[in-house]
Short mmCIF file of C-alpha atoms in Angstrom, two decimals:
data_model
loop_
_atom_site.label_atom_id
_atom_site.label_comp_id
_atom_site.label_asym_id
_atom_site.label_seq_id
_atom_site.Cartn_x
_atom_site.Cartn_y
_atom_site.Cartn_z
CA MET A 8 -35.75 163.96 28.29
CA ASP A 9 -32.13 164.44 29.39
CA ILE A 10 -30.70 167.95 29.07
CA LEU A 11 -27.06 168.83 29.60
CA ALA A 12 -26.71 172.42 30.83
CA PHE A 13 -23.64 174.51 31.41
CA ALA A 14 -22.78 178.15 32.03
CA GLY A 15 -20.06 180.00 30.16
CA SER A 16 -18.71 181.41 33.41
CA LEU A 17 -16.40 179.85 35.98
CA ARG A 18 -17.33 182.23 38.81
CA GLU A 19 -19.14 180.46 41.65
CA LYS A 20 -21.69 183.28 42.08
CA SER A 21 -22.19 183.72 38.34
CA LEU A 22 -25.57 185.12 37.32
CA ASN A 23 -25.66 182.53 34.54
CA LYS A 24 -25.10 179.67 36.99
CA ALA A 25 -27.93 181.17 39.06
CA LEU A 26 -30.06 181.28 35.91
CA LEU A 27 -29.43 177.56 35.35
CA ARG A 28 -30.47 176.83 38.94
CA ALA A 29 -33.69 178.80 38.33
CA ILE A 30 -34.29 176.76 35.18
CA GLU A 31 -33.76 173.52 37.12
CA ALA A 32 -36.31 174.70 39.68
CA SER A 33 -38.83 175.62 36.94
CA ALA A 34 -38.30 172.54 34.79
CA PRO A 35 -41.30 170.32 34.07
CA GLU A 36 -41.07 166.71 35.23
CA ALA A 37 -40.36 165.61 31.65
CA LEU A 38 -36.93 167.28 31.82
CA ARG A 39 -33.93 165.93 33.69
CA ILE A 40 -31.31 168.66 33.73
CA GLU A 41 -27.68 167.80 34.45
CA VAL A 42 -25.53 170.87 35.07
CA PHE A 43 -21.92 170.41 34.03
CA ASP A 44 -19.30 172.77 35.47
CA LEU A 45 -16.76 173.82 32.84
CA GLN A 46 -14.11 174.37 35.53
CA GLY A 47 -11.01 172.33 34.69
CA ILE A 48 -11.55 172.12 30.93
CA PRO A 49 -8.24 173.24 29.40
CA LEU A 50 -7.94 175.69 26.55
CA PHE A 51 -8.49 173.92 23.25
CA ASP A 52 -5.17 172.93 21.71
CA THR A 53 -4.77 170.50 18.82
CA ASP A 54 -1.45 169.35 20.30
CA VAL A 55 -3.27 168.33 23.48
CA GLU A 56 -6.05 166.77 21.41
CA ALA A 57 -3.50 164.77 19.38
CA GLU A 58 -2.25 163.17 22.61
CA GLY A 59 -5.81 162.26 23.61
CA ASP A 60 -8.53 164.27 25.25
CA PRO A 61 -7.92 165.10 28.91
CA ASP A 62 -10.26 163.25 31.32
CA ARG A 63 -12.38 166.34 32.00
CA VAL A 64 -12.86 166.90 28.25
CA GLU A 65 -13.78 163.23 27.73
CA ARG A 66 -16.43 163.51 30.48
CA PHE A 67 -17.75 166.71 28.91
CA LYS A 68 -18.00 165.19 25.43
CA GLU A 69 -19.68 162.05 26.77
CA ALA A 70 -22.19 164.18 28.68
CA ILE A 71 -23.05 166.02 25.44
CA ARG A 72 -23.37 162.77 23.48
CA SER A 73 -25.62 161.11 26.05
CA ALA A 74 -27.95 164.13 26.39
CA ASP A 75 -31.03 164.61 24.24
CA ALA A 76 -30.22 168.33 24.05
CA VAL A 77 -27.89 170.99 25.40
CA LEU A 78 -28.77 174.19 27.23
CA MET A 79 -26.10 176.90 27.37
CA ALA A 80 -26.16 179.87 29.73
CA CYS A 81 -24.29 182.58 27.86
CA PRO A 82 -22.73 185.52 29.68
CA GLU A 83 -21.67 188.59 27.73
CA TYR A 84 -18.17 189.99 28.19
CA ASN A 85 -17.21 193.14 26.28
CA HIS A 86 -20.20 192.72 23.93
CA GLY A 87 -19.21 189.16 23.09
CA ILE A 88 -19.11 185.49 24.02
CA SER A 89 -17.01 184.45 27.00
CA GLY A 90 -13.76 182.62 26.33
CA VAL A 91 -14.96 179.82 28.61
CA LEU A 92 -18.07 179.21 26.51
CA LYS A 93 -16.25 179.48 23.18
CA ASN A 94 -13.67 177.00 24.47
CA ALA A 95 -16.44 174.56 25.42
CA VAL A 96 -17.91 174.83 21.92
CA ASP A 97 -14.47 174.29 20.41
CA TRP A 98 -13.94 171.06 22.39
CA GLY A 99 -17.53 169.97 21.64
CA SER A 100 -16.90 170.43 17.92
CA ARG A 101 -14.10 167.86 17.81
CA PRO A 102 -13.40 165.59 16.08
CA PRO A 103 -15.00 167.22 13.02
CA ARG A 104 -16.60 164.05 11.63
CA ASP A 105 -17.93 162.90 15.01
CA ALA A 106 -18.47 166.14 16.94
CA PRO A 107 -20.64 165.72 20.04
CA LEU A 108 -22.49 168.98 19.28
CA ALA A 109 -23.20 168.10 15.62
CA GLY A 110 -26.93 167.59 15.11
CA LYS A 111 -27.69 168.34 18.76
CA PRO A 112 -30.69 170.56 19.63
CA VAL A 113 -29.47 173.54 21.66
CA GLY A 114 -31.17 176.19 23.75
CA ILE A 115 -29.43 179.40 24.75
CA VAL A 116 -30.20 181.62 27.73
CA GLY A 117 -28.26 184.49 29.23
CA ALA A 118 -28.16 186.88 32.15
CA THR A 119 -26.12 190.03 32.63
CA PRO A 120 -26.10 193.14 34.81
CA GLY A 121 -26.09 195.16 31.56
CA MET A 122 -29.04 196.39 29.54
CA GLY A 123 -28.55 194.16 26.46
CA GLY A 124 -29.40 190.89 28.14
CA THR A 125 -26.53 189.02 26.36
CA ALA A 126 -28.06 189.48 22.89
CA ARG A 127 -24.72 190.12 21.17
CA ALA A 128 -22.99 187.18 22.85
CA GLN A 129 -25.89 184.89 22.01
CA ASP A 130 -25.68 185.92 18.35
CA GLN A 131 -21.98 185.07 18.32
CA LEU A 132 -22.65 181.75 20.04
CA ARG A 133 -25.31 180.90 17.46
CA GLN A 134 -22.76 181.52 14.67
CA SER A 135 -20.27 179.12 16.24
CA LEU A 136 -22.94 176.49 16.85
CA LYS A 137 -24.20 176.81 13.27
CA SER A 138 -20.73 175.99 11.98
CA VAL A 139 -20.70 172.87 14.16
CA GLY A 140 -24.09 171.74 12.84
CA ALA A 141 -25.99 172.16 16.10
CA HIS A 142 -29.67 173.12 15.91
CA CYS A 143 -30.25 176.31 17.95
CA MET A 144 -33.79 177.07 19.03
CA PRO A 145 -34.58 180.50 17.53
CA LYS A 146 -37.40 181.66 19.85
CA PRO A 147 -38.28 182.45 22.55
CA GLU A 148 -35.05 184.08 23.58
CA VAL A 149 -34.05 184.37 27.22
CA LEU A 150 -32.18 187.65 27.57
CA VAL A 151 -32.13 188.67 31.23
CA PRO A 152 -30.92 192.29 31.59
CA ARG A 153 -30.14 193.85 34.98
CA ALA A 154 -29.95 190.32 36.31
CA HIS A 155 -28.23 191.44 39.52
CA GLN A 156 -31.59 192.99 40.47
CA LYS A 157 -33.53 189.77 39.74
CA PHE A 158 -31.57 187.37 41.95
CA ASP A 159 -31.01 187.62 45.69
CA GLU A 160 -27.67 187.34 47.51
CA GLU A 161 -27.87 183.51 47.43
CA GLY A 162 -28.49 183.49 43.68
CA ILE A 163 -32.21 182.68 43.95
CA LEU A 164 -34.42 184.15 41.24
CA THR A 165 -36.81 186.63 42.85
CA ASP A 166 -38.35 188.19 39.74
CA SER A 167 -41.71 186.58 38.93
CA GLY A 168 -41.76 187.90 35.33
CA THR A 169 -38.42 186.23 34.60
CA ARG A 170 -39.62 183.02 36.26
CA ASP A 171 -42.77 183.01 34.08
CA HIS A 172 -40.66 183.61 30.96
CA LEU A 173 -38.36 180.70 31.88
CA GLU A 174 -41.39 178.41 32.16
CA ARG A 175 -42.56 179.47 28.67
CA PHE A 176 -39.04 178.98 27.35
CA LEU A 177 -38.81 175.48 28.81
CA ALA A 178 -42.17 174.48 27.30
CA ALA A 179 -40.95 175.68 23.89
CA PHE A 180 -37.58 173.97 24.41
CA VAL A 181 -39.28 170.62 25.04
CA GLN A 182 -41.18 171.04 21.75
CA TRP A 183 -37.96 172.04 19.97
CA VAL A 184 -36.06 168.98 21.22
CA GLN A 185 -38.92 166.69 20.24
CA ARG A 186 -38.47 167.79 16.62
CA PHE A 187 -35.07 166.08 16.50
CA ASP A 188 -33.97 162.49 16.62
CA GLY A 189 -30.34 162.55 17.74
CA ALA A 190 -27.98 163.64 14.98
CA ALA A 191 -30.47 162.72 12.27
CA GLY A 192 -31.86 166.27 12.13
CA PRO A 193 -35.45 167.50 12.05
CA ARG A 194 -38.24 164.95 11.98
#
């Protein structure tokens, strides 16, 4: 099963990029996770789109289309979704009749130094993905609060409880993805 994963943060030492690395390390053999860096994806602009998608956007859309599912690591900025992640969803929702995210099973995870564990941002992300026609896995949620205390200086997950939860999440995610057959919807 091929999973495209990306973090809604551009920062190299992002907690959400570290969370994706922890997920890669915990992934069962059945999952092949490709992490796509959103660096270099321009702000969505229909004028730019009308001239043809930039190369980086084309690669991003093709990566979504070729994946069996998408996994998004969602930071929370000012109680909301990051501009980087919203921009990725906007590009992935185009063109409307052939959107790469339409019908795609999606998992959402998030890490933050705050106490809320990205719950508000994940809710906003789910709303955007619903409008695109993506199928967001409802449970279990991965909301990692105080994440700066759960990763070491190199971004390695050191918290065994979080690691165990990620393994349960991945097992559920595999089952979620298996319910779908491409853009055809639930089996």
